[in-house]
Amino acid sequence: DHLRNADGSLPPLHLSYDIDAVDPEQAPATGTVVRGGFNFREAHYVAEAVSETGMLGSMDLVEVNPMLTAGKEAELTVQLGMALIASGMGSRIL
C-alpha cells in the first residue's frame, strides 16, 4: 500500500540492470566481475519476472564495457546485454 499512487494505482517499475551481477563466464566484459554471479538462466529470469508484472515503465543496463576484453568475450557480454533487454521487453528464452 505504501507504493500506491493517490488514486490507488501502482506506479510503473524501473529496472536498472547491472551486468556485473552476472558471472564472468557469461559476461566477462564488465568493470567489476563477480565470480558466482547469476548464471545465464538466472540473469534472464530477473528481467523476465519484471516484464511479467506488466508494470515495466523503463529499464537501463549498465556496466557493459567491451573495451575491457577482446573479441569473443566482448561480443558475448554485448549479446547477453541485448538479450536481457529483450527479456525485459517481454521476450522469453524458454
Tab-separated table of N, CA and C in Angstrom:
chain	number	residue	atom	x	y	z
A	1	ASP	N	0.812	-1.202	0.000
A	1	ASP	CA	0.000	0.000	0.000
A	1	ASP	C	0.854	1.265	0.000
A	2	HIS	N	2.052	1.180	0.524
A	2	HIS	CA	2.920	2.355	0.584
A	2	HIS	C	3.353	2.833	-0.791
A	3	LEU	N	3.332	1.927	-1.762
A	3	LEU	CA	3.778	2.278	-3.098
A	3	LEU	C	2.671	2.824	-3.990
A	4	ARG	N	1.434	2.723	-3.555
A	4	ARG	CA	0.310	3.116	-4.401
A	4	ARG	C	0.245	4.628	-4.599
A	5	ASN	N	-0.195	5.007	-5.791
A	5	ASN	CA	-0.458	6.417	-6.080
A	5	ASN	C	-1.706	6.849	-5.338
A	6	ALA	N	-1.995	8.129	-5.312
A	6	ALA	CA	-3.163	8.661	-4.610
A	6	ALA	C	-4.465	8.030	-5.116
A	7	ASP	N	-4.518	7.671	-6.395
A	7	ASP	CA	-5.731	7.062	-6.953
A	7	ASP	C	-5.796	5.554	-6.723
A	8	GLY	N	-4.820	4.980	-6.001
A	8	GLY	CA	-4.813	3.559	-5.701
A	8	GLY	C	-4.033	2.714	-6.694
A	9	SER	N	-3.642	3.299	-7.809
A	9	SER	CA	-2.882	2.546	-8.804
A	9	SER	C	-1.424	2.405	-8.360
A	10	LEU	N	-0.745	1.464	-8.977
A	10	LEU	CA	0.681	1.289	-8.698
A	10	LEU	C	1.496	2.004	-9.760
A	11	PRO	N	2.588	2.648	-9.368
A	11	PRO	CA	3.433	3.332	-10.359
A	11	PRO	C	4.193	2.314	-11.201
A	12	PRO	N	4.644	2.711	-12.392
A	12	PRO	CA	5.441	1.798	-13.212
A	12	PRO	C	6.782	1.495	-12.543
A	13	LEU	N	7.342	0.354	-12.893
A	13	LEU	CA	8.631	-0.062	-12.357
A	13	LEU	C	9.763	0.398	-13.262
A	14	HIS	N	10.913	0.645	-12.657
A	14	HIS	CA	12.143	0.897	-13.407
A	14	HIS	C	13.112	-0.211	-13.041
A	15	LEU	N	13.639	-0.899	-14.038
A	15	LEU	CA	14.636	-1.940	-13.815
A	15	LEU	C	15.999	-1.396	-14.210
A	16	SER	N	16.881	-1.290	-13.242
A	16	SER	CA	18.259	-0.906	-13.510
A	16	SER	C	19.097	-2.173	-13.370
A	17	TYR	N	19.537	-2.706	-14.497
A	17	TYR	CA	20.229	-3.989	-14.516
A	17	TYR	C	21.731	-3.748	-14.635
A	18	ASP	N	22.468	-4.169	-13.636
A	18	ASP	CA	23.924	-4.043	-13.615
A	18	ASP	C	24.514	-5.382	-14.053
A	19	ILE	N	25.067	-5.429	-15.247
A	19	ILE	CA	25.517	-6.705	-15.812
A	19	ILE	C	26.656	-7.337	-15.026
A	20	ASP	N	27.320	-6.585	-14.167
A	20	ASP	CA	28.379	-7.231	-13.399
A	20	ASP	C	27.835	-8.126	-12.287
A	21	ALA	N	26.506	-8.200	-12.145
A	21	ALA	CA	25.903	-9.186	-11.244
A	21	ALA	C	25.911	-10.578	-11.871
A	22	VAL	N	26.182	-10.633	-13.179
A	22	VAL	CA	26.222	-11.897	-13.912
A	22	VAL	C	27.632	-12.485	-13.810
A	23	ASP	N	27.710	-13.788	-13.667
A	23	ASP	CA	29.002	-14.456	-13.574
A	23	ASP	C	29.875	-14.133	-14.790
A	24	PRO	N	31.171	-13.928	-14.595
A	24	PRO	CA	32.053	-13.585	-15.721
A	24	PRO	C	32.146	-14.676	-16.794
A	25	GLU	N	31.725	-15.882	-16.502
A	25	GLU	CA	31.652	-16.904	-17.551
A	25	GLU	C	30.644	-16.481	-18.620
A	26	GLN	N	29.617	-15.741	-18.205
A	26	GLN	CA	28.555	-15.304	-19.103
A	26	GLN	C	28.759	-13.871	-19.593
A	27	ALA	N	29.347	-13.027	-18.744
A	27	ALA	CA	29.519	-11.601	-19.069
A	27	ALA	C	30.889	-11.113	-18.607
A	28	PRO	N	31.941	-11.441	-19.354
A	28	PRO	CA	33.285	-11.067	-18.913
A	28	PRO	C	33.663	-9.601	-19.135
A	29	ALA	N	32.975	-8.906	-20.033
A	29	ALA	CA	33.360	-7.528	-20.367
A	29	ALA	C	32.614	-6.529	-19.494
A	30	THR	N	33.000	-6.505	-18.231
A	30	THR	CA	32.404	-5.574	-17.274
A	30	THR	C	33.476	-5.097	-16.308
A	31	GLY	N	33.213	-3.974	-15.683
A	31	GLY	CA	34.219	-3.364	-14.822
A	31	GLY	C	34.494	-4.120	-13.546
A	32	THR	N	33.482	-4.736	-12.965
A	32	THR	CA	33.639	-5.446	-11.698
A	32	THR	C	33.086	-6.853	-11.857
A	33	VAL	N	33.939	-7.802	-12.185
A	33	VAL	CA	33.469	-9.169	-12.357
A	33	VAL	C	33.142	-9.786	-10.999
A	34	VAL	N	32.084	-10.583	-10.959
A	34	VAL	CA	31.631	-11.208	-9.721
A	34	VAL	C	31.555	-12.709	-9.937
A	35	ARG	N	32.584	-13.423	-9.492
A	35	ARG	CA	32.537	-14.886	-9.586
A	35	ARG	C	31.387	-15.388	-8.738
A	36	GLY	N	30.643	-16.334	-9.278
A	36	GLY	CA	29.482	-16.859	-8.562
A	36	GLY	C	28.247	-16.006	-8.768
A	37	GLY	N	28.303	-15.077	-9.723
A	37	GLY	CA	27.141	-14.250	-10.026
A	37	GLY	C	26.066	-15.056	-10.742
A	38	PHE	N	25.054	-14.366	-11.241
A	38	PHE	CA	23.950	-15.035	-11.927
A	38	PHE	C	24.459	-15.873	-13.092
A	39	ASN	N	23.863	-17.053	-13.271
A	39	ASN	CA	24.135	-17.803	-14.486
A	39	ASN	C	23.219	-17.260	-15.591
A	40	PHE	N	23.310	-17.827	-16.783
A	40	PHE	CA	22.539	-17.338	-17.930
A	40	PHE	C	21.043	-17.317	-17.638
A	41	ARG	N	20.521	-18.409	-17.129
A	41	ARG	CA	19.081	-18.506	-16.870
A	41	ARG	C	18.649	-17.542	-15.767
A	42	GLU	N	19.416	-17.461	-14.688
A	42	GLU	CA	19.071	-16.553	-13.592
A	42	GLU	C	19.077	-15.100	-14.056
A	43	ALA	N	20.052	-14.761	-14.901
A	43	ALA	CA	20.139	-13.391	-15.420
A	43	ALA	C	18.870	-13.040	-16.197
A	44	HIS	N	18.421	-13.961	-17.025
A	44	HIS	CA	17.198	-13.719	-17.794
A	44	HIS	C	15.957	-13.735	-16.905
A	45	TYR	N	15.953	-14.589	-15.894
A	45	TYR	CA	14.785	-14.676	-15.009
A	45	TYR	C	14.471	-13.319	-14.379
A	46	VAL	N	15.480	-12.606	-13.956
A	46	VAL	CA	15.260	-11.297	-13.330
A	46	VAL	C	14.487	-10.381	-14.280
A	47	ALA	N	14.976	-10.263	-15.506
A	47	ALA	CA	14.319	-9.383	-16.480
A	47	ALA	C	12.939	-9.908	-16.871
A	48	GLU	N	12.809	-11.227	-17.044
A	48	GLU	CA	11.525	-11.810	-17.411
A	48	GLU	C	10.494	-11.617	-16.307
A	49	ALA	N	10.912	-11.776	-15.049
A	49	ALA	CA	9.980	-11.631	-13.927
A	49	ALA	C	9.442	-10.205	-13.839
A	50	VAL	N	10.296	-9.232	-14.043
A	50	VAL	CA	9.825	-7.843	-14.031
A	50	VAL	C	8.883	-7.606	-15.207
A	51	SER	N	9.227	-8.131	-16.367
A	51	SER	CA	8.379	-7.974	-17.545
A	51	SER	C	6.988	-8.563	-17.308
A	52	GLU	N	6.941	-9.716	-16.665
A	52	GLU	CA	5.669	-10.400	-16.438
A	52	GLU	C	4.715	-9.616	-15.542
A	53	THR	N	5.219	-8.672	-14.783
A	53	THR	CA	4.327	-7.855	-13.954
A	53	THR	C	3.462	-6.946	-14.814
A	54	GLY	N	3.920	-6.668	-16.036
A	54	GLY	CA	3.202	-5.747	-16.909
A	54	GLY	C	3.346	-4.297	-16.478
A	55	MET	N	4.251	-4.050	-15.558
A	55	MET	CA	4.386	-2.708	-14.999
A	55	MET	C	5.722	-2.038	-15.330
A	56	LEU	N	6.529	-2.666	-16.184
A	56	LEU	CA	7.826	-2.092	-16.511
A	56	LEU	C	7.631	-0.812	-17.320
A	57	GLY	N	8.107	0.279	-16.770
A	57	GLY	CA	7.992	1.566	-17.448
A	57	GLY	C	9.291	2.003	-18.096
A	58	SER	N	10.416	1.538	-17.537
A	58	SER	CA	11.724	1.903	-18.091
A	58	SER	C	12.763	0.909	-17.598
A	59	MET	N	13.861	0.860	-18.336
A	59	MET	CA	14.933	-0.075	-18.000
A	59	MET	C	16.257	0.490	-18.479
A	60	ASP	N	17.281	0.289	-17.691
A	60	ASP	CA	18.623	0.599	-18.175
A	60	ASP	C	19.529	-0.584	-17.869
A	61	LEU	N	20.566	-0.722	-18.669
A	61	LEU	CA	21.545	-1.786	-18.497
A	61	LEU	C	22.903	-1.110	-18.400
A	62	VAL	N	23.609	-1.342	-17.307
A	62	VAL	CA	24.869	-0.645	-17.075
A	62	VAL	C	26.024	-1.625	-16.892
A	63	GLU	N	27.225	-1.081	-16.975
A	63	GLU	CA	28.488	-1.779	-16.749
A	63	GLU	C	28.897	-2.716	-17.878
A	64	VAL	N	28.266	-2.637	-19.038
A	64	VAL	CA	28.748	-3.375	-20.206
A	64	VAL	C	29.891	-2.556	-20.787
A	65	ASN	N	31.086	-3.145	-20.820
A	65	ASN	CA	32.245	-2.412	-21.307
A	65	ASN	C	33.099	-3.312	-22.206
A	66	PRO	N	32.758	-3.370	-23.500
A	66	PRO	CA	33.501	-4.244	-24.413
A	66	PRO	C	34.965	-3.834	-24.600
A	67	MET	N	35.336	-2.655	-24.135
A	67	MET	CA	36.729	-2.215	-24.251
A	67	MET	C	37.646	-2.953	-23.263
A	68	LEU	N	37.062	-3.627	-22.272
A	68	LEU	CA	37.869	-4.297	-21.255
A	68	LEU	C	38.343	-5.682	-21.666
A	69	THR	N	37.739	-6.248	-22.680
A	69	THR	CA	38.140	-7.564	-23.166
A	69	THR	C	38.189	-7.503	-24.692
A	70	ALA	N	38.679	-8.547	-25.266
A	70	ALA	CA	38.805	-8.550	-26.730
A	70	ALA	C	37.933	-9.633	-27.349
A	71	GLY	N	37.569	-9.407	-28.579
A	71	GLY	CA	36.939	-10.420	-29.409
A	71	GLY	C	35.701	-11.063	-28.840
A	72	LYS	N	35.766	-12.392	-28.708
A	72	LYS	CA	34.609	-13.189	-28.325
A	72	LYS	C	34.042	-12.797	-26.961
A	73	GLU	N	34.904	-12.495	-25.998
A	73	GLU	CA	34.419	-12.139	-24.658
A	73	GLU	C	33.617	-10.842	-24.684
A	74	ALA	N	34.070	-9.862	-25.439
A	74	ALA	CA	33.334	-8.610	-25.570
A	74	ALA	C	31.995	-8.864	-26.258
A	75	GLU	N	32.033	-9.636	-27.327
A	75	GLU	CA	30.803	-9.943	-28.072
A	75	GLU	C	29.811	-10.712	-27.205
A	76	LEU	N	30.289	-11.650	-26.401
A	76	LEU	CA	29.432	-12.426	-25.506
A	76	LEU	C	28.685	-11.516	-24.537
A	77	THR	N	29.394	-10.558	-23.959
A	77	THR	CA	28.779	-9.648	-22.996
A	77	THR	C	27.763	-8.735	-23.668
A	78	VAL	N	28.112	-8.187	-24.810
A	78	VAL	CA	27.187	-7.299	-25.530
A	78	VAL	C	25.941	-8.066	-25.950
A	79	GLN	N	26.107	-9.277	-26.474
A	79	GLN	CA	24.951	-10.071	-26.888
A	79	GLN	C	24.061	-10.417	-25.699
A	80	LEU	N	24.670	-10.753	-24.564
A	80	LEU	CA	23.872	-11.029	-23.371
A	80	LEU	C	23.116	-9.780	-22.945
A	81	GLY	N	23.780	-8.639	-22.963
A	81	GLY	CA	23.105	-7.390	-22.598
A	81	GLY	C	21.895	-7.118	-23.468
A	82	MET	N	22.047	-7.295	-24.776
A	82	MET	CA	20.908	-7.072	-25.679
A	82	MET	C	19.800	-8.084	-25.420
A	83	ALA	N	20.167	-9.337	-25.133
A	83	ALA	CA	19.170	-10.363	-24.841
A	83	ALA	C	18.443	-10.065	-23.537
A	84	LEU	N	19.141	-9.531	-22.546
A	84	LEU	CA	18.492	-9.175	-21.275
A	84	LEU	C	17.497	-8.039	-21.470
A	85	ILE	N	17.845	-7.078	-22.304
A	85	ILE	CA	16.905	-6.002	-22.610
A	85	ILE	C	15.671	-6.588	-23.300
A	86	ALA	N	15.886	-7.507	-24.238
A	86	ALA	CA	14.754	-8.156	-24.910
A	86	ALA	C	13.887	-8.906	-23.900
A	87	SER	N	14.493	-9.576	-22.933
A	87	SER	CA	13.724	-10.270	-21.893
A	87	SER	C	12.913	-9.290	-21.060
A	88	GLY	N	13.489	-8.139	-20.784
A	88	GLY	CA	12.752	-7.120	-20.052
A	88	GLY	C	11.565	-6.585	-20.831
A	89	MET	N	11.664	-6.649	-22.163
A	89	MET	CA	10.578	-6.167	-23.028
A	89	MET	C	9.568	-7.263	-23.371
A	90	GLY	N	9.751	-8.459	-22.801
A	90	GLY	CA	8.756	-9.499	-22.990
A	90	GLY	C	9.222	-10.748	-23.714
A	91	SER	N	10.435	-10.760	-24.252
A	91	SER	CA	10.957	-11.956	-24.912
A	91	SER	C	11.267	-13.019	-23.848
A	92	ARG	N	11.128	-14.276	-24.221
A	92	ARG	CA	11.418	-15.374	-23.308
A	92	ARG	C	12.491	-16.275	-23.901
A	93	ILE	N	13.362	-16.819	-23.051
A	93	ILE	CA	14.405	-17.716	-23.556
A	93	ILE	C	13.937	-19.158	-23.590
A	94	LEU	N	12.860	-19.477	-22.906
A	94	LEU	CA	12.329	-20.841	-22.921
A	94	LEU	C	11.001	-20.877	-23.628
